[in-house]
mmCIF file of C-alpha atoms and ligand atoms in Angstrom:
data_model
loop_
_atom_site.group_PDB
_atom_site.id
_atom_site.type_symbol
_atom_site.label_atom_id
_atom_site.label_comp_id
_atom_site.label_asym_id
_atom_site.label_seq_id
_atom_site.Cartn_x
_atom_site.Cartn_y
_atom_site.Cartn_z
ATOM 1 C CA UNK A 183 -0.002 0.041 0.176
ATOM 2 C CA UNK A 184 1.307 3.565 -0.821
ATOM 3 C CA UNK A 185 2.271 5.692 1.945
ATOM 4 C CA UNK A 186 0.980 9.258 1.735
ATOM 5 C CA UNK A 187 1.879 12.459 3.406
ATOM 6 C CA UNK A 188 -0.500 15.405 3.375
ATOM 7 C CA UNK A 189 0.848 18.856 3.680
ATOM 8 C CA UNK A 190 -1.559 21.630 4.985
ATOM 9 C CA UNK A 191 -0.977 25.004 6.399
ATOM 10 C CA UNK A 192 -4.782 25.907 7.531
ATOM 11 C CA UNK A 193 -8.254 24.673 8.155
ATOM 12 C CA UNK A 194 -7.516 20.997 6.903
ATOM 13 C CA UNK A 195 -10.951 20.219 5.472
ATOM 14 C CA UNK A 196 -9.363 18.490 2.517
ATOM 15 C CA UNK A 197 -7.029 16.656 4.854
ATOM 16 C CA UNK A 198 -10.227 15.449 6.774
ATOM 17 C CA UNK A 199 -12.056 14.503 3.932
ATOM 18 C CA UNK A 200 -9.122 12.561 2.146
ATOM 19 C CA UNK A 201 -8.680 10.497 5.332
ATOM 20 C CA UNK A 202 -12.245 9.855 6.065
ATOM 21 C CA UNK A 203 -12.506 8.122 2.574
ATOM 22 C CA UNK A 204 -12.749 4.208 2.967
ATOM 23 C CA UNK A 205 -11.994 3.421 -0.535
ATOM 24 C CA UNK A 206 -8.588 4.980 -1.016
ATOM 25 C CA UNK A 207 -5.980 2.300 -1.039
ATOM 26 C CA UNK A 208 -3.330 4.304 0.784
ATOM 27 C CA UNK A 209 -1.925 4.524 4.019
ATOM 28 C CA UNK A 210 -2.444 8.123 5.277
ATOM 29 C CA UNK A 211 0.609 8.434 7.703
ATOM 30 C CA UNK A 212 1.870 11.610 8.002
ATOM 31 C CA UNK A 213 0.754 15.151 8.069
ATOM 32 C CA UNK A 214 3.099 17.955 7.670
ATOM 33 C CA UNK A 215 2.129 21.495 8.901
ATOM 34 C CA UNK A 216 4.224 24.735 8.369
ATOM 35 C CA UNK A 217 2.040 26.708 11.241
ATOM 36 C CA UNK A 218 2.004 26.170 14.661
ATOM 37 C CA UNK A 219 -1.693 27.483 15.157
ATOM 38 C CA UNK A 220 -3.028 25.736 11.954
ATOM 39 C CA UNK A 221 -6.536 24.156 13.012
ATOM 40 C CA UNK A 222 -5.474 20.999 10.894
ATOM 41 C CA UNK A 223 -3.347 20.112 13.562
ATOM 42 C CA UNK A 224 -6.259 19.275 15.898
ATOM 43 C CA UNK A 225 -8.036 17.471 13.128
ATOM 44 C CA UNK A 226 -4.957 14.965 12.999
ATOM 45 C CA UNK A 227 -4.871 14.355 16.328
ATOM 46 C CA UNK A 228 -8.704 13.285 16.617
ATOM 47 C CA UNK A 229 -7.557 10.958 13.834
ATOM 48 C CA UNK A 230 -4.238 9.585 15.330
ATOM 49 C CA UNK A 231 -2.167 10.626 12.585
ATOM 50 C CA UNK A 232 1.352 11.123 12.973
ATOM 51 C CA UNK A 233 1.871 15.094 12.616
ATOM 52 C CA UNK A 234 4.932 16.909 12.358
ATOM 53 C CA UNK A 235 4.897 20.885 12.779
ATOM 54 C CA UNK A 236 7.529 22.654 11.188
ATOM 55 C CA UNK A 237 7.505 26.183 11.215
ATOM 56 C CA UNK A 238 9.349 28.213 8.567
ATOM 57 C CA UNK A 239 10.208 30.897 10.912
ATOM 58 C CA UNK A 240 12.461 28.531 12.889
ATOM 59 C CA UNK A 241 15.009 28.278 9.979
ATOM 60 C CA UNK A 242 17.071 30.834 8.501
ATOM 61 C CA UNK A 243 17.160 29.016 4.937
ATOM 62 C CA UNK A 244 14.543 27.609 2.986
ATOM 63 C CA UNK A 245 16.870 24.726 2.415
ATOM 64 C CA UNK A 246 17.097 24.125 5.971
ATOM 65 C CA UNK A 247 13.363 24.193 6.417
ATOM 66 C CA UNK A 248 12.950 21.761 3.620
ATOM 67 C CA UNK A 249 15.445 19.471 4.957
ATOM 68 C CA UNK A 250 13.675 18.958 8.014
ATOM 69 C CA UNK A 251 10.508 18.048 5.801
ATOM 70 C CA UNK A 252 12.398 15.497 3.692
ATOM 71 C CA UNK A 253 13.738 13.983 6.937
ATOM 72 C CA UNK A 254 10.241 13.309 7.931
ATOM 73 C CA UNK A 255 9.343 11.923 4.751
ATOM 74 C CA UNK A 256 12.049 9.626 4.717
ATOM 75 C CA UNK A 257 11.516 8.515 8.132
ATOM 76 C CA UNK A 258 7.835 7.522 7.129
ATOM 77 C CA UNK A 259 9.078 5.908 3.764
ATOM 78 C CA UNK A 260 6.746 8.315 1.966
ATOM 79 C CA UNK A 261 5.491 7.545 -1.695
ATOM 80 C CA UNK A 262 3.060 10.327 -2.394
ATOM 81 C CA UNK A 263 2.681 13.899 -1.283
ATOM 82 C CA UNK A 264 -0.460 15.430 -1.362
ATOM 83 C CA UNK A 265 -0.670 19.148 -0.941
ATOM 84 C CA UNK A 266 -4.014 20.329 0.651
ATOM 85 C CA UNK A 267 -3.838 24.012 1.359
ATOM 86 C CA UNK A 268 -0.250 24.178 1.759
ATOM 87 C CA UNK A 269 0.538 27.801 1.741
ATOM 88 C CA UNK A 270 3.974 27.794 0.953
ATOM 89 C CA UNK A 271 6.213 27.648 -2.075
ATOM 90 C CA UNK A 272 8.441 24.496 -2.513
ATOM 91 C CA UNK A 273 11.981 25.253 -4.018
ATOM 92 C CA UNK A 274 12.892 23.690 -7.439
ATOM 93 C CA UNK A 275 15.083 21.251 -5.906
ATOM 94 C CA UNK A 276 12.448 20.194 -3.368
ATOM 95 C CA UNK A 277 9.788 19.613 -6.341
ATOM 96 C CA UNK A 278 12.304 17.831 -8.782
ATOM 97 C CA UNK A 279 13.172 15.571 -5.668
ATOM 98 C CA UNK A 280 9.584 14.300 -5.746
ATOM 99 C CA UNK A 281 8.481 14.968 -9.131
ATOM 100 C CA UNK A 282 5.836 12.885 -10.199
ATOM 101 C CA UNK A 283 4.754 11.846 -6.760
ATOM 102 C CA UNK A 284 3.472 15.194 -5.328
ATOM 103 C CA UNK A 285 0.028 16.617 -6.431
ATOM 104 C CA UNK A 286 -1.930 19.755 -5.577
ATOM 105 C CA UNK A 287 -5.673 20.823 -5.563
ATOM 106 C CA UNK A 288 -6.240 24.322 -6.706
ATOM 107 C CA UNK A 289 -9.376 26.260 -6.479
ATOM 108 C CA UNK A 290 -9.906 27.155 -10.280
ATOM 109 C CA UNK A 291 -9.926 25.917 -13.607
ATOM 110 C CA UNK A 292 -6.254 26.210 -14.270
ATOM 111 C CA UNK A 293 -4.492 28.042 -16.070
ATOM 112 C CA UNK A 294 -7.067 30.368 -14.895
ATOM 113 C CA UNK A 295 -6.873 32.156 -11.735
ATOM 114 C CA UNK A 296 -3.545 31.044 -10.213
ATOM 115 C CA UNK A 297 -2.326 32.131 -6.959
ATOM 116 C CA UNK A 298 -3.479 32.251 -3.325
ATOM 117 C CA UNK A 299 -6.856 34.452 -3.998
ATOM 118 C CA UNK A 300 -8.417 32.131 -7.041
ATOM 119 C CA UNK A 301 -11.800 32.132 -5.971
ATOM 120 C CA UNK A 302 -12.029 35.869 -5.041
ATOM 121 C CA UNK A 303 -10.255 36.696 -8.363
ATOM 122 C CA UNK A 304 -12.578 34.681 -10.436
ATOM 123 C CA UNK A 305 -15.496 36.107 -8.467
ATOM 124 C CA UNK A 306 -14.225 39.779 -9.479
ATOM 125 C CA UNK A 307 -13.509 38.873 -12.903
ATOM 126 C CA UNK A 308 -17.386 38.449 -13.118
ATOM 127 C CA UNK A 309 -17.213 35.888 -16.067
ATOM 128 C CA UNK A 310 -18.746 33.212 -13.842
ATOM 129 C CA UNK A 311 -16.030 30.596 -14.602
ATOM 130 C CA UNK A 312 -15.221 28.759 -11.336
ATOM 131 C CA UNK A 313 -13.890 25.136 -10.787
ATOM 132 C CA UNK A 314 -11.182 22.823 -9.238
ATOM 133 C CA UNK A 315 -8.109 21.531 -10.462
ATOM 134 C CA UNK A 316 -5.918 18.528 -9.139
ATOM 135 C CA UNK A 317 -2.474 18.700 -11.050
ATOM 136 C CA UNK A 318 1.051 17.209 -10.298
ATOM 137 C CA UNK A 319 3.380 19.815 -8.955
ATOM 138 C CA UNK A 320 6.319 21.266 -10.917
ATOM 139 C CA UNK A 321 8.615 23.839 -10.052
ATOM 140 C CA UNK A 322 6.206 26.585 -11.750
ATOM 141 C CA UNK A 323 3.549 27.584 -9.447
ATOM 142 C CA UNK A 324 -0.174 26.254 -10.236
ATOM 143 C CA UNK A 325 1.374 24.451 -13.196
ATOM 144 C CA UNK A 326 1.966 20.775 -13.947
ATOM 145 C CA UNK A 327 0.024 18.230 -15.748
ATOM 146 C CA UNK A 328 -3.730 18.132 -14.987
ATOM 147 C CA UNK A 329 -4.858 14.773 -13.533
ATOM 148 C CA UNK A 330 -8.507 15.816 -13.045
ATOM 149 C CA UNK A 331 -10.525 19.159 -13.551
ATOM 150 C CA UNK A 332 -14.258 20.220 -13.174
ATOM 151 C CA UNK A 333 -16.184 23.367 -13.578
ATOM 152 C CA UNK A 334 -18.717 24.486 -10.704
ATOM 153 C CA UNK A 335 -22.102 24.657 -12.267
ATOM 154 C CA UNK A 336 -24.852 26.955 -11.114
ATOM 155 C CA UNK A 337 -23.050 29.761 -9.829
ATOM 156 C CA UNK A 338 -25.031 32.782 -11.386
ATOM 157 C CA UNK A 339 -26.077 35.303 -8.990
ATOM 158 C CA UNK A 340 -24.539 33.674 -5.999
ATOM 159 C CA UNK A 341 -22.304 35.348 -3.325
ATOM 160 C CA UNK A 342 -18.498 35.027 -2.917
ATOM 161 C CA UNK A 343 -19.379 32.910 0.294
ATOM 162 C CA UNK A 344 -21.927 30.781 -1.888
ATOM 163 C CA UNK A 345 -19.682 30.047 -4.584
ATOM 164 C CA UNK A 346 -16.695 29.346 -2.286
ATOM 165 C CA UNK A 347 -19.039 26.721 -0.354
ATOM 166 C CA UNK A 348 -19.746 25.142 -3.970
ATOM 167 C CA UNK A 349 -15.846 25.024 -4.885
ATOM 168 C CA UNK A 350 -14.936 23.278 -1.816
ATOM 169 C CA UNK A 351 -17.726 20.639 -2.368
ATOM 170 C CA UNK A 352 -16.350 19.927 -5.599
ATOM 171 C CA UNK A 353 -12.956 19.721 -3.889
ATOM 172 C CA UNK A 354 -14.241 17.145 -1.635
ATOM 173 C CA UNK A 355 -15.373 15.096 -4.573
ATOM 174 C CA UNK A 356 -12.501 15.589 -6.922
ATOM 175 C CA UNK A 357 -9.426 15.177 -4.696
ATOM 176 C CA UNK A 358 -10.258 11.636 -3.706
ATOM 177 C CA UNK A 359 -11.048 10.670 -7.038
ATOM 178 C CA UNK A 360 -7.700 12.196 -8.433
ATOM 179 C CA UNK A 361 -5.708 10.365 -5.842
ATOM 180 C CA UNK A 362 -7.281 7.113 -6.516
ATOM 181 C CA UNK A 363 -6.652 7.450 -10.151
ATOM 182 C CA UNK A 364 -3.024 7.947 -9.583
ATOM 183 C CA UNK A 365 -2.572 5.194 -6.965
ATOM 184 C CA UNK A 366 -4.005 2.967 -9.478
ATOM 185 C CA UNK A 367 -1.309 3.730 -11.932
HETATM 186 C C1 GRF B 65 -8.579 24.714 -0.647
HETATM 187 O O1 GRF B 65 -9.406 25.477 -1.416
HETATM 188 C C2 GRF B 65 -7.496 24.269 -1.841
HETATM 189 O O2 GRF B 65 -8.135 24.222 -3.087
HETATM 190 C C3 GRF B 65 -6.613 25.351 -1.721
HETATM 191 O O3 GRF B 65 -6.500 25.723 -0.341
HETATM 192 C C4 GRF B 65 -7.743 25.306 0.355
HETATM 193 C C5 GRF B 65 -7.352 24.329 1.653
HETATM 194 O O4 GRF B 65 -8.575 24.324 2.313
HETATM 195 N N1 GRF B 65 -5.210 24.831 -2.390
HETATM 196 P P1 GRF B 65 -8.655 23.362 3.599
HETATM 197 O O5 GRF B 65 -7.476 23.679 4.348
HETATM 198 O O6 GRF B 65 -8.463 21.924 3.176
HETATM 199 O O7 GRF B 65 -10.095 23.487 4.266
#
């Protein structure tokens, strides 16, 4: 069974959703968090998942910070890295080390609306194009081969909050599907 690490920085709803699926043939054995106060830490405690909190501010250089992450991944023999709201840019060296084994979820129809405020950007753009993309991670941000992508339908006239909820609902469907598809490769 493949050993999976999830990386998260915030609330962790995608993390919880993934680990609660009972038809994913993977062992979620590690959560990597870069913020001491991230809500996702509590979620992992309830689920008894080994969690390492590695605050970026504790290290002068990004390479030192990433080396601590790599050590944790190697200790746990991780095969696949799942980024779920990890709000930190990983170096080219790190990404290349795990290329083909690291995936991300982004709340837009990439290549539209890259970056940390994708739903808001799409909303302000007024074109009513919302969606979710799961893709392999490459050194360029929010790029890389698309594994699955789907449009959010029925968003006409909704508020930003309502659209955001719909986008998240689609994330909870798409991320497990996409992960399963790469596990079966
Ligand atoms: C999600 O919208 C995901 O697409 C983006 O960050 C958000 C994480 O939410 N990359 P959560 O922490 O899983 O609740």
